[in-house]
Short mmCIF file of C-alpha atoms in Angstrom, two decimals:
data_model
loop_
_atom_site.label_atom_id
_atom_site.label_comp_id
_atom_site.label_asym_id
_atom_site.label_seq_id
_atom_site.Cartn_x
_atom_site.Cartn_y
_atom_site.Cartn_z
CA MET A 18 97.15 100.14 56.32
CA ALA A 19 93.53 98.88 57.23
CA PHE A 20 93.02 98.60 61.10
CA GLU A 21 90.86 95.99 62.32
CA ARG A 22 88.15 97.78 64.21
CA THR A 23 87.32 96.09 67.60
CA PRO A 24 86.12 97.81 70.73
CA PRO A 25 88.99 98.13 73.48
CA ASP A 26 89.08 95.39 75.84
CA PRO A 27 89.11 96.29 79.28
CA MET A 28 90.03 93.16 80.72
CA ARG A 29 93.38 93.45 78.63
CA GLY A 30 95.61 91.65 81.08
CA SER A 31 93.13 88.75 80.89
CA ASP A 32 93.32 88.89 76.82
CA ASP A 33 97.52 88.71 77.25
CA LEU A 34 97.20 85.92 79.45
CA ALA A 35 95.02 83.69 77.00
CA LEU A 36 97.47 84.55 74.38
CA LEU A 37 100.46 83.42 76.47
CA ARG A 38 98.75 80.19 77.12
CA ARG A 39 98.61 79.51 73.50
CA LEU A 40 102.13 80.27 73.26
CA ALA A 41 102.83 77.62 75.90
CA ASN A 42 101.05 75.32 73.43
CA ARG A 43 103.81 76.13 70.77
CA ARG A 44 101.03 78.06 68.48
CA PRO A 45 102.89 80.03 66.14
CA GLU A 46 99.76 82.30 65.42
CA ALA A 47 100.34 83.01 69.11
CA LEU A 48 103.64 84.47 68.98
CA SER A 49 102.62 86.62 65.79
CA GLU A 50 99.99 88.04 67.80
CA LEU A 51 102.15 88.69 70.80
CA TYR A 52 104.70 90.13 68.50
CA ASP A 53 102.11 92.65 66.96
CA ARG A 54 100.83 93.50 70.25
CA PHE A 55 104.27 93.92 72.38
CA SER A 56 106.98 94.16 69.67
CA PRO A 57 106.55 98.32 69.41
CA LEU A 58 106.83 98.75 73.12
CA LEU A 59 109.82 96.20 73.79
CA LEU A 60 111.66 97.58 70.75
CA ALA A 61 111.16 101.07 72.45
CA VAL A 62 112.76 99.67 75.56
CA ALA A 63 115.82 97.99 73.83
CA ARG A 64 116.51 101.17 71.93
CA ARG A 65 115.99 103.28 75.12
CA ILE A 66 118.78 101.24 76.73
CA LEU A 67 120.79 100.30 73.67
CA GLY A 68 120.42 103.25 71.11
CA SER A 69 121.19 101.38 68.47
CA SER A 70 118.28 100.38 66.20
CA SER A 71 119.91 97.34 64.76
CA ASP A 72 121.11 96.10 68.06
CA ALA A 73 117.59 96.65 69.56
CA GLU A 74 116.12 94.72 66.80
CA GLU A 75 118.04 91.77 67.66
CA ILE A 76 117.24 92.28 71.25
CA LEU A 77 113.83 92.12 70.05
CA GLN A 78 114.05 88.89 68.36
CA GLU A 79 115.68 87.32 71.24
CA THR A 80 113.00 88.70 73.33
CA PHE A 81 110.33 86.82 71.54
CA LEU A 82 112.10 83.70 71.12
CA GLN A 83 112.65 83.55 74.98
CA ALA A 84 109.03 84.08 75.29
CA TRP A 85 108.38 81.17 72.75
CA ASN A 86 110.68 78.79 74.55
CA GLN A 87 109.84 79.71 78.43
CA ALA A 88 106.24 80.71 78.00
CA ASP A 89 105.10 77.75 79.91
CA ARG A 90 107.62 78.81 82.87
CA TYR A 91 105.56 82.34 83.19
CA ASP A 92 103.76 82.34 86.33
CA SER A 93 100.86 84.82 86.30
CA GLY A 94 100.98 85.38 89.99
CA ARG A 95 104.13 86.81 89.92
CA SER A 96 103.93 89.80 87.05
CA SER A 97 101.61 90.66 84.35
CA VAL A 98 102.26 89.25 80.69
CA SER A 99 103.42 93.08 79.85
CA THR A 100 105.82 93.43 82.65
CA TRP A 101 107.31 89.83 82.05
CA LEU A 102 108.13 90.90 78.28
CA VAL A 103 109.48 94.15 79.20
CA LEU A 104 111.65 92.68 81.78
CA ILE A 105 112.96 90.15 79.41
CA ALA A 106 113.64 92.68 77.09
CA ARG A 107 115.32 95.05 79.63
CA SER A 108 117.52 92.01 80.81
CA ARG A 109 118.86 91.39 77.33
CA ALA A 110 119.28 94.89 76.50
CA LEU A 111 121.52 95.24 79.42
CA ASP A 112 123.18 92.22 78.93
CA ARG A 113 124.27 93.53 75.19
CA LEU A 114 124.97 96.92 76.71
CA ARG A 115 127.56 95.19 78.98
CA GLN A 116 129.00 93.22 76.19
CA ARG A 117 129.94 96.37 74.70
CA GLN A 118 131.85 97.11 77.90
CA SER A 119 130.46 100.56 77.92
CA ARG A 120 127.86 102.13 79.85
CA GLU A 121 128.00 105.43 77.54
CA ARG A 122 124.72 106.68 76.85
CA VAL A 123 123.39 106.83 73.19
CA ALA A 124 120.82 108.96 73.61
CA ALA A 125 122.00 111.28 70.60
CA ALA A 126 121.75 108.20 68.40
CA VAL A 127 118.40 107.33 69.27
CA GLU A 128 117.37 110.93 68.60
CA ALA A 129 119.49 110.90 65.22
CA GLU A 130 117.34 108.04 64.10
CA PRO A 131 113.99 108.52 62.89
CA VAL A 132 111.20 106.96 64.94
CA ALA A 133 108.76 104.86 62.73
CA PRO A 134 105.24 105.36 63.97
CA ASP A 135 103.71 102.41 65.27
CA ALA A 136 101.37 101.32 62.32
CA SER A 137 101.70 97.77 62.78
CA ALA A 138 99.30 98.08 65.89
CA ARG A 139 95.35 97.39 65.72
CA LEU A 140 93.57 100.46 66.24
CA ASP A 141 92.14 99.30 69.72
CA ASP A 142 95.85 98.41 70.78
CA HIS A 143 96.91 101.77 69.60
CA VAL A 144 94.01 103.75 71.58
CA LEU A 145 94.74 101.28 74.71
CA ILE A 146 98.58 102.01 74.52
CA GLN A 147 98.48 105.60 73.79
CA GLU A 148 95.85 106.03 76.57
CA ARG A 149 98.28 104.15 79.00
CA ARG A 150 101.31 105.86 77.75
CA LYS A 151 99.72 109.35 78.61
CA ARG A 152 98.82 108.09 82.03
CA VAL A 153 102.22 106.88 82.57
CA ARG A 154 104.02 109.87 81.30
CA THR A 155 101.77 112.23 83.74
CA ALA A 156 102.52 109.90 86.73
CA LEU A 157 106.52 110.33 85.68
CA ALA A 158 106.09 113.63 85.14
CA GLY A 159 104.89 114.25 88.61
CA LEU A 160 107.94 112.89 90.15
CA PRO A 161 110.83 115.30 91.15
CA ALA A 162 113.47 115.05 88.73
CA GLU A 163 116.19 113.49 91.17
CA GLN A 164 113.52 110.89 92.16
CA LYS A 165 112.76 109.87 88.40
CA ARG A 166 116.40 109.80 87.84
CA VAL A 167 116.96 106.98 90.45
CA LEU A 168 114.46 105.03 88.70
CA GLU A 169 115.64 105.41 85.35
CA LEU A 170 118.99 104.35 86.53
CA SER A 171 117.70 101.04 88.04
CA PHE A 172 115.57 100.42 85.42
CA TYR A 173 117.35 101.37 82.15
CA GLU A 174 120.68 101.11 83.39
CA GLY A 175 120.25 98.41 85.74
CA LEU A 176 122.40 100.04 88.54
CA SER A 177 122.09 98.93 91.81
CA GLN A 178 121.18 101.49 94.50
CA THR A 179 124.89 101.59 95.61
CA GLU A 180 126.15 102.23 91.91
CA ILE A 181 123.59 105.14 91.74
CA ALA A 182 124.69 106.44 94.74
CA GLU A 183 128.33 106.38 93.41
CA ARG A 184 127.30 107.71 89.77
CA THR A 185 125.11 110.66 91.23
CA ALA A 186 127.73 111.23 93.85
CA THR A 187 124.84 110.94 96.42
CA PRO A 188 124.56 109.42 99.87
CA LEU A 189 123.13 106.12 99.57
CA GLY A 190 120.38 106.67 102.16
CA THR A 191 119.26 109.55 99.86
CA VAL A 192 119.34 107.44 96.99
CA LYS A 193 117.08 104.60 98.90
CA THR A 194 114.66 107.38 100.24
CA ARG A 195 114.07 108.65 96.55
CA ALA A 196 113.62 105.47 95.10
CA LEU A 197 110.87 104.88 97.61
CA LEU A 198 109.27 107.79 97.45
CA ALA A 199 109.16 107.48 93.73
CA MET A 200 108.08 103.90 93.77
CA LYS A 201 105.33 104.87 96.27
CA LYS A 202 104.04 107.72 94.23
CA LEU A 203 103.64 105.62 90.90
CA ARG A 204 101.96 102.85 92.90
CA ARG A 205 99.42 105.27 93.87
CA ASP A 206 99.11 107.20 90.62
CA LEU A 207 99.17 104.19 88.17
CA ARG A 208 96.68 102.38 90.62
CA GLU A 209 94.06 101.85 87.87
CA GLU A 210 96.68 100.88 85.20
CA ILE A 211 98.32 98.26 87.53
CA ARG A 212 95.06 97.04 88.29
CA GLU A 213 94.18 96.51 84.63
CA LEU A 214 97.47 94.38 84.21
CA MET A 215 96.80 92.30 87.16
CA MET B 28 117.94 106.57 116.14
CA SER B 29 117.45 104.06 113.24
CA ARG B 30 114.22 102.93 112.47
CA GLU B 31 113.00 99.43 111.22
CA HIS B 32 111.89 99.32 107.45
CA GLU B 33 108.08 98.60 106.79
CA PRO B 34 106.99 95.68 104.86
CA GLU B 35 106.44 98.09 101.99
CA ASP B 36 109.75 99.75 101.85
CA LEU B 37 111.14 95.99 102.26
CA ALA B 38 108.87 95.23 98.92
CA ALA B 39 110.54 98.07 96.99
CA PHE B 40 113.83 97.49 97.90
CA GLY B 41 113.43 93.51 97.10
CA ILE B 42 112.16 94.99 93.62
CA LEU B 43 115.07 97.08 92.90
CA ASP B 44 117.26 94.20 94.11
CA GLU B 45 115.83 91.99 91.39
CA LEU B 46 116.02 94.61 88.85
CA ALA B 47 119.68 95.12 89.80
CA HIS B 48 120.37 91.24 89.23
CA GLY B 49 118.95 90.54 86.17
CA ALA B 50 115.44 89.93 86.59
CA GLY B 51 114.06 88.69 83.48
CA ARG B 52 117.41 86.60 82.65
CA GLU B 53 116.82 83.50 80.64
CA ASP B 54 118.41 81.34 83.24
CA THR B 55 116.24 82.70 85.90
CA ALA B 56 112.74 82.59 86.66
CA PRO B 57 110.86 85.67 85.11
CA VAL B 58 110.95 87.19 88.79
CA SER B 59 112.25 84.71 91.12
CA PRO B 60 110.01 84.26 94.48
CA LEU B 61 111.80 84.74 97.55
CA GLU B 62 111.31 81.47 99.98
CA GLY B 63 108.99 81.89 102.57
CA GLU B 64 107.87 85.33 101.45
CA ASP B 65 105.13 86.75 103.42
CA GLU B 66 101.84 87.06 101.58
CA ALA B 67 101.47 90.83 102.35
CA LEU B 68 105.09 91.47 100.99
CA GLU B 69 104.41 89.48 97.72
CA VAL B 70 101.46 91.76 97.12
CA LEU B 71 103.35 94.96 97.55
CA ARG B 72 106.01 93.19 95.42
CA ARG B 73 103.78 92.66 92.87
CA LEU B 74 102.52 95.94 92.77
CA TYR B 75 105.70 97.78 92.93
CA LEU B 76 106.68 95.62 89.83
CA GLU B 77 103.99 96.44 87.70
CA GLY B 78 104.37 100.13 88.53
CA LEU B 79 108.12 99.80 87.58
CA GLY B 80 107.34 97.70 84.29
CA LEU B 81 104.54 100.61 83.40
CA MET B 82 107.60 102.92 83.06
CA ALA B 83 108.23 101.29 79.45
CA TYR B 84 104.95 102.86 78.50
CA GLU B 85 106.58 106.12 78.78
CA LEU B 86 108.63 105.79 75.67
CA GLU B 87 107.10 106.39 71.86
CA PRO B 88 106.34 102.96 70.56
CA VAL B 89 108.68 101.80 67.68
CA ALA B 90 107.42 99.55 64.92
CA PRO B 91 110.09 97.00 63.90
CA ARG B 92 111.12 96.30 60.15
CA PRO B 93 108.40 93.87 58.51
CA GLU B 94 111.20 91.43 57.92
CA SER B 95 112.06 90.95 61.57
CA LYS B 96 108.68 89.40 62.00
CA GLU B 97 109.17 87.22 59.55
CA ALA B 98 112.65 85.90 60.38
CA LEU B 99 111.45 85.25 64.00
CA LEU B 100 108.12 83.19 62.41
CA ALA B 101 110.70 81.36 60.17
CA ALA B 102 112.82 80.60 63.01
CA ILE B 103 110.34 78.75 64.96
CA ALA B 104 108.47 77.30 61.85
CA GLY B 105 108.74 73.56 62.62
CA ASP B 106 109.68 73.95 66.23
CA GLU B 107 106.33 73.79 67.60
CA THR B 108 107.52 70.83 69.66
CA GLN B 109 111.02 71.86 70.34
CA GLU B 110 112.82 74.86 71.80
CA VAL B 111 114.44 77.12 69.81
CA PRO B 112 117.72 77.24 71.12
CA THR B 113 119.43 80.26 69.58
CA LEU B 114 119.38 83.04 66.86
CA GLY B 115 121.61 80.87 64.81
CA ALA B 116 118.67 80.46 62.00
CA LEU B 117 118.03 84.33 61.98
CA PRO B 118 119.25 86.18 59.12
CA SER B 119 122.08 88.33 60.10
CA ARG B 120 121.65 92.09 59.13
CA PRO B 121 123.55 93.49 56.22
CA THR B 122 126.59 95.49 57.19
CA ASP B 123 126.32 97.42 53.87
CA PRO B 124 122.92 98.97 53.38
CA GLY B 125 123.75 98.59 49.68
CA THR B 126 124.37 94.84 49.70
CA PRO B 127 121.12 92.92 49.16
CA VAL B 128 120.63 90.08 51.41
CA ALA B 129 117.97 87.66 51.31
CA SER B 130 115.04 88.23 53.17
CA ALA B 131 114.08 86.12 56.03
CA SER B 132 111.24 84.72 54.22
CA GLU B 133 113.36 83.74 51.59
CA ARG B 134 116.05 82.09 53.41
CA ALA B 135 113.03 80.16 55.25
CA GLN B 136 111.94 79.05 52.10
CA PRO B 137 112.53 75.04 51.63
CA ARG B 138 114.64 73.83 48.86
CA PRO B 139 113.10 73.88 45.48
CA ALA B 140 110.77 70.32 45.46
CA PRO B 141 111.41 68.43 42.24
CA ALA B 142 109.33 69.49 39.56
CA ILE B 143 106.05 67.90 38.98
CA ARG B 144 105.61 65.42 36.43
CA THR B 145 102.72 66.26 34.33
CA GLU B 146 102.18 62.95 32.66
CA ALA B 147 101.48 60.71 35.32
CA PRO B 148 101.13 56.98 34.49
CA LEU B 149 97.60 55.84 33.68
CA THR B 150 96.36 53.62 36.26
CA PHE B 151 93.12 52.02 36.80
CA ARG B 152 91.54 52.91 40.18
CA PRO B 153 88.02 51.54 41.14
CA ALA B 154 85.41 54.51 40.92
CA ALA B 155 84.81 56.21 44.25
CA THR B 156 81.62 55.51 45.85
CA PRO B 157 79.89 58.89 45.61
CA PRO B 158 79.04 60.34 49.12
CA SER B 159 75.27 59.96 50.17
CA LYS B 160 73.34 63.00 49.41
CA ARG B 161 71.52 62.67 52.56
CA ARG B 162 74.79 62.79 54.75
CA TRP B 163 76.08 66.00 54.14
CA PRO B 164 73.28 67.93 56.20
CA LEU B 165 73.91 65.81 59.11
CA ALA B 166 77.62 66.29 58.97
CA LEU B 167 76.96 70.05 58.78
CA ALA B 168 74.76 69.72 61.83
CA ALA B 169 77.20 67.90 63.49
CA ILE B 170 80.06 70.40 63.03
CA PHE B 171 77.84 73.25 63.77
CA ALA B 172 77.10 71.43 67.24
CA LEU B 173 80.87 70.89 67.75
CA ALA B 174 81.25 74.22 67.32
CA ALA B 175 78.80 75.55 69.68
CA LEU B 176 79.95 73.10 72.07
CA GLY B 177 83.28 74.73 71.80
CA LEU B 178 82.23 78.05 71.93
CA GLY B 179 80.41 77.14 74.99
CA ILE B 180 83.66 75.71 76.71
CA TRP B 181 85.50 78.69 75.88
CA ALA B 182 83.07 81.41 77.01
CA ALA B 183 82.74 79.28 80.14
CA GLY B 184 86.66 79.20 80.60
CA LEU B 185 86.78 82.86 80.13
CA ALA B 186 83.80 83.56 82.52
CA SER B 187 85.77 81.30 85.18
CA GLU B 188 88.97 83.19 84.03
CA VAL B 189 87.60 86.85 84.76
CA ALA B 190 85.84 85.76 88.17
CA TYR B 191 88.92 84.44 89.38
CA ARG B 192 90.94 87.35 88.45
CA ASP B 193 88.07 89.50 90.14
CA ALA B 194 88.31 87.64 93.14
CA GLN B 195 92.02 87.84 93.12
CA ILE B 196 91.96 91.60 92.76
CA ARG B 197 89.55 91.95 95.62
CA GLN B 198 91.78 89.59 97.67
CA LEU B 199 94.70 91.84 96.80
CA GLU B 200 92.91 95.39 97.52
CA THR B 201 91.59 93.67 100.97
CA ARG B 202 95.45 92.88 101.71
CA LEU B 203 96.38 96.68 100.27
CA ALA B 204 93.87 98.15 102.77
CA GLU B 205 95.34 95.85 105.55
CA ALA B 206 99.17 97.14 104.49
CA ASP B 207 97.69 100.86 104.76
CA ARG B 208 96.41 100.01 108.07
CA VAL B 209 99.53 98.42 109.62
CA ALA B 210 101.34 101.62 108.16
CA ALA B 211 99.02 103.94 109.58
CA GLU B 212 99.60 102.30 113.32
CA LEU B 213 103.09 102.10 112.80
CA ALA B 214 102.96 105.85 112.01
CA GLN B 215 101.37 106.26 115.30
CA ALA B 216 103.70 104.34 117.27
CA ARG B 217 106.48 106.26 115.70
CA GLN B 218 104.77 109.42 116.98
CA ALA B 219 104.67 108.18 120.33
CA LEU B 220 108.36 107.04 120.24
CA THR B 221 109.01 110.50 119.36
CA GLN B 222 107.50 112.24 122.25
CA LEU B 223 109.03 109.38 124.35
CA GLU B 224 112.33 110.59 122.85
CA GLU B 225 111.56 114.22 123.45
CA ARG B 226 110.63 113.45 127.37
CA PHE B 227 113.83 111.55 127.90
CA THR B 228 116.14 114.09 126.42
CA PHE B 229 114.27 116.71 128.16
CA VAL B 230 114.61 114.97 131.58
CA THR B 231 118.11 113.74 131.19
CA ALA B 232 119.56 116.92 130.10
CA PRO B 233 122.48 118.37 131.56
CA ALA B 234 121.54 121.04 134.52
CA THR B 235 118.01 120.10 134.64
CA THR B 236 116.74 120.58 137.90
CA VAL B 237 113.88 118.13 139.44
CA TYR B 238 111.82 118.62 142.19
CA ALA B 239 110.48 115.35 143.68
CA LEU B 240 106.65 115.71 144.35
CA ARG B 241 105.34 113.42 147.50
CA PRO B 242 102.22 113.65 149.56
CA PRO B 243 103.11 116.10 152.61
CA ALA B 244 104.21 114.51 155.66
CA SER B 245 101.11 115.36 157.66
CA GLY B 246 99.18 113.16 155.59
CA SER B 247 97.17 112.88 152.20
CA THR B 248 93.78 111.31 151.00
CA GLN B 249 96.31 110.02 148.27
CA PRO B 250 99.14 108.68 149.83
CA LEU B 251 100.67 106.55 146.79
CA ALA B 252 100.85 109.51 144.34
CA ARG B 253 104.19 110.53 143.40
CA GLY B 254 105.66 113.07 140.98
CA HIS B 255 108.25 114.91 139.38
CA LEU B 256 108.86 118.56 137.94
CA PHE B 257 111.71 118.81 135.50
CA LEU B 258 112.80 122.46 135.10
CA ALA B 259 115.23 123.21 131.99
CA ALA B 260 118.68 124.85 132.43
CA ASN B 261 116.92 127.90 130.95
CA GLN B 262 114.77 128.05 133.94
CA ARG B 263 111.62 128.60 131.98
CA ASP B 264 110.85 125.14 130.69
CA TRP B 265 109.15 122.54 132.59
CA ARG B 266 107.54 119.19 132.68
CA LEU B 267 105.45 117.74 135.36
CA GLU B 268 105.05 114.10 135.42
CA VAL B 269 102.65 112.71 138.10
CA ARG B 270 101.80 108.90 138.82
CA GLY B 271 99.32 107.33 141.46
CA LEU B 272 96.62 110.03 141.26
CA LYS B 273 92.85 108.70 141.36
CA GLN B 274 90.91 110.06 138.74
CA GLU B 275 89.62 113.37 139.61
CA PRO B 276 85.49 113.89 139.99
CA GLU B 277 83.68 115.35 136.83
CA ALA B 278 83.61 118.71 138.20
CA GLN B 279 87.09 119.04 139.35
CA ASP B 280 90.73 119.22 138.04
CA TYR B 281 94.15 118.53 139.67
CA GLN B 282 96.03 122.23 139.89
CA LEU B 283 99.71 122.69 140.05
CA TRP B 284 100.94 125.55 142.04
CA PHE B 285 104.28 127.34 142.28
CA ILE B 286 105.22 128.75 145.69
CA VAL B 287 106.93 132.12 145.47
CA ASP B 288 107.92 134.23 148.33
CA GLY B 289 105.36 132.21 150.45
CA LEU B 290 102.55 132.65 147.97
CA PRO B 291 101.07 130.08 145.45
CA MET B 292 101.20 130.84 141.50
CA SER B 293 98.81 128.53 139.31
CA GLY B 294 100.82 126.42 136.98
CA GLY B 295 97.71 124.94 135.22
CA VAL B 296 95.26 122.51 135.70
CA PHE B 297 95.68 118.51 134.42
CA ASP B 298 93.60 115.42 134.61
CA ALA B 299 94.59 112.10 135.97
CA ARG B 300 93.93 108.57 134.71
CA LEU B 301 94.09 105.43 136.89
CA GLY B 302 97.18 103.76 136.10
CA LYS B 303 98.52 106.27 133.35
CA PRO B 304 100.94 109.08 134.23
CA ALA B 305 99.84 112.66 134.03
CA PHE B 306 101.66 115.10 132.07
CA LEU B 307 101.84 118.88 132.07
CA ALA B 308 104.25 121.47 130.59
CA ASP B 309 104.87 124.77 129.93
CA SER B 310 107.58 127.32 129.10
CA ALA B 311 107.16 129.86 131.78
CA MET B 312 108.18 129.16 135.05
CA PRO B 313 108.29 132.16 137.28
CA ALA B 314 111.50 132.76 138.93
CA GLY B 315 112.21 132.39 142.69
CA VAL B 316 110.22 129.23 143.16
CA GLN B 317 110.86 127.49 146.35
CA ALA B 318 108.17 124.84 146.15
CA VAL B 319 105.76 122.93 143.82
CA ALA B 320 102.23 121.59 145.08
CA VAL B 321 99.26 120.02 143.66
CA THR B 322 95.68 120.03 144.87
CA LEU B 323 92.27 119.09 143.78
CA GLU B 324 90.20 122.01 142.79
CA ARG B 325 87.02 123.14 140.75
CA LYS B 326 87.23 122.41 137.22
CA GLY B 327 89.20 124.88 135.21
CA GLY B 328 91.16 125.92 138.15
CA VAL B 329 91.09 128.68 140.93
CA PRO B 330 93.12 131.60 141.75
CA SER B 331 94.45 130.27 145.14
CA PRO B 332 94.19 126.80 146.58
CA THR B 333 91.07 125.99 148.33
CA SER B 334 91.85 122.14 149.21
CA PRO B 335 94.65 120.34 151.10
CA ILE B 336 97.77 119.58 149.37
CA LEU B 337 98.05 116.01 147.60
CA LEU B 338 101.60 116.50 146.41
CA ILE B 339 104.45 118.52 147.58
CA GLY B 340 108.38 119.40 146.35
CA ASP B 341 110.55 121.63 148.33
CA GLN B 342 113.72 119.91 147.61
CA SER B 343 115.36 120.21 144.16
CA VAL B 344 118.55 118.50 142.72
CA ARG B 345 120.46 119.89 139.87
CA LEU B 346 121.47 117.00 137.37
#
C-alpha cells in the first residue's frame, strides 16, 4: 500500500472539525475521509466491547451512519470529534451487548481473532495515532489496577458506579474515590493530548 | 463529618453518569448539556470527557474489511440531502463463509441501462460556432482568479478558526488555573476545619480539667483578657487559649507559668494578636499543679516571673 506522505498536523482537532463541517454539508467524500481516519479506532472500541468481529463491523457502519445523519447536531464546544465518534460507537456497542442479554465478556474471542494491522491509515495519521496510543497507554499503565478497573467497567461496560460497586463487591464510596482519583490523574497525565483535541 | 464535593468532583461524577446513561445515543445530544451549568464546571466536564475518550487510543487499531466502507458509501449514495434512516440498504453479512455474497458495491450498482444504440438516426444540426480563439486565455485567467480567491477565503477562514481555537484554549487554561486556585483555598479551609475539630474534640472530651484564667483580683493592666487551660484526662496533654491580650511589644513575649508547690515553672511563651485568640499546647504538664498564670516577660521567656501577673487560674473544673 502506498502511503500518502504529508507532515503531521499538530492542529488535528481543527482538521477533524473542518472534516465534520463538510460532513454536515452532506459531502460523501467527507464521510469517506472520516471513515479512513477513525474506523480503525472505532472498530477497536466496538470489538473491545462486543468481542465479535462481525458485530463490531456492523456497529462501525451504524456509527458512521449516525455521524452522517447527525453531523449538523455536533457541538464542538462539548466534545472533540474523536470523542464524539468514540462515544457513539461505544453507546451503540453497549446497546448491542445488552440486546444479547448478556454481559459475558468475550475477551477470549478477541484474542482468538487476529487483529489486522491498520493499513488503511495514512502515514501521518498512523504516526499520530501511534504516538497518542503510546502516551495513553503510559498514562493508563500509571493508574493503580483497581482504579483502572473502575474506569474500564464504566467506559467499556457502561456500568454505573453503583453497579461497579456491586460487581466488584466494593463499597460505593471506595468506587467513587477510585474513579475520581483515576480521572484526575488521567486529566493531568494526558493534558497535552486533551489540548490537542480541543 | 461529610464533606461537600468540589466542582472538580461534580464534573467527574457528571461525566460518569452521562457514560452510564448512554452518552452518544442517537436519540440524545452527543453529550447533553446541563441546564444552567456553571462555566467552570463545563470546562472541567469537557477535560474529563476528553480524558476518558482518549482511553480508546489504548486499544490496538483494527482495520475494517474494505467492503465495509463500500457498503457504507453505497448506503448514502444519492442521499446527500436526506437522512439515511436505517441500515436496511447495507448488505447483510454471509452466514456461511463459503457462500458467495454479492459485494456492497455490486449491490449498490444501478440496474443496467438499456443497450446504447449504435446507429442513431441521422439528423441535421446547424454547425456549432467555433469558440473564439481569443476567449480561452481569458477564461483560464478567470478560473485562476476564482481559484486564488477561493484559496484566499479558505486560508482566511482557517486562520480565523485557528485563532478562535487558540483563544478558547487560553480561556480554558485560565479557568483551569482558577479552578486549581479555588481547590487550594478549599484545601486550606479544610485544614483549618480539621484543626478546629481537633480542638473541639480536645476541649469537650470527658474528664478534661479546665482552668479558667482571669485578671487577678488585685488588678491588671489588661482587665479584658480571659483564657482557659484545658488538661486532658491523661494529666499530661494541655492546651491554653487566651483572648483579649494586647499585642506584646517587639522585645517581649507572654509567658505561661504552672504553680507547683508555690513555685512557678515555665509552661512556654506565646504571642498575642489583637482580636485573635492565642494558643499554646504541649504534652508535659507537671504533676501537682495548683494554679496557672500568665505574665509579660523578656522575649524568649525567663526562668522565673519578673512582672505582674496578667491572668491567673487557681480553680479547676473537671468536665
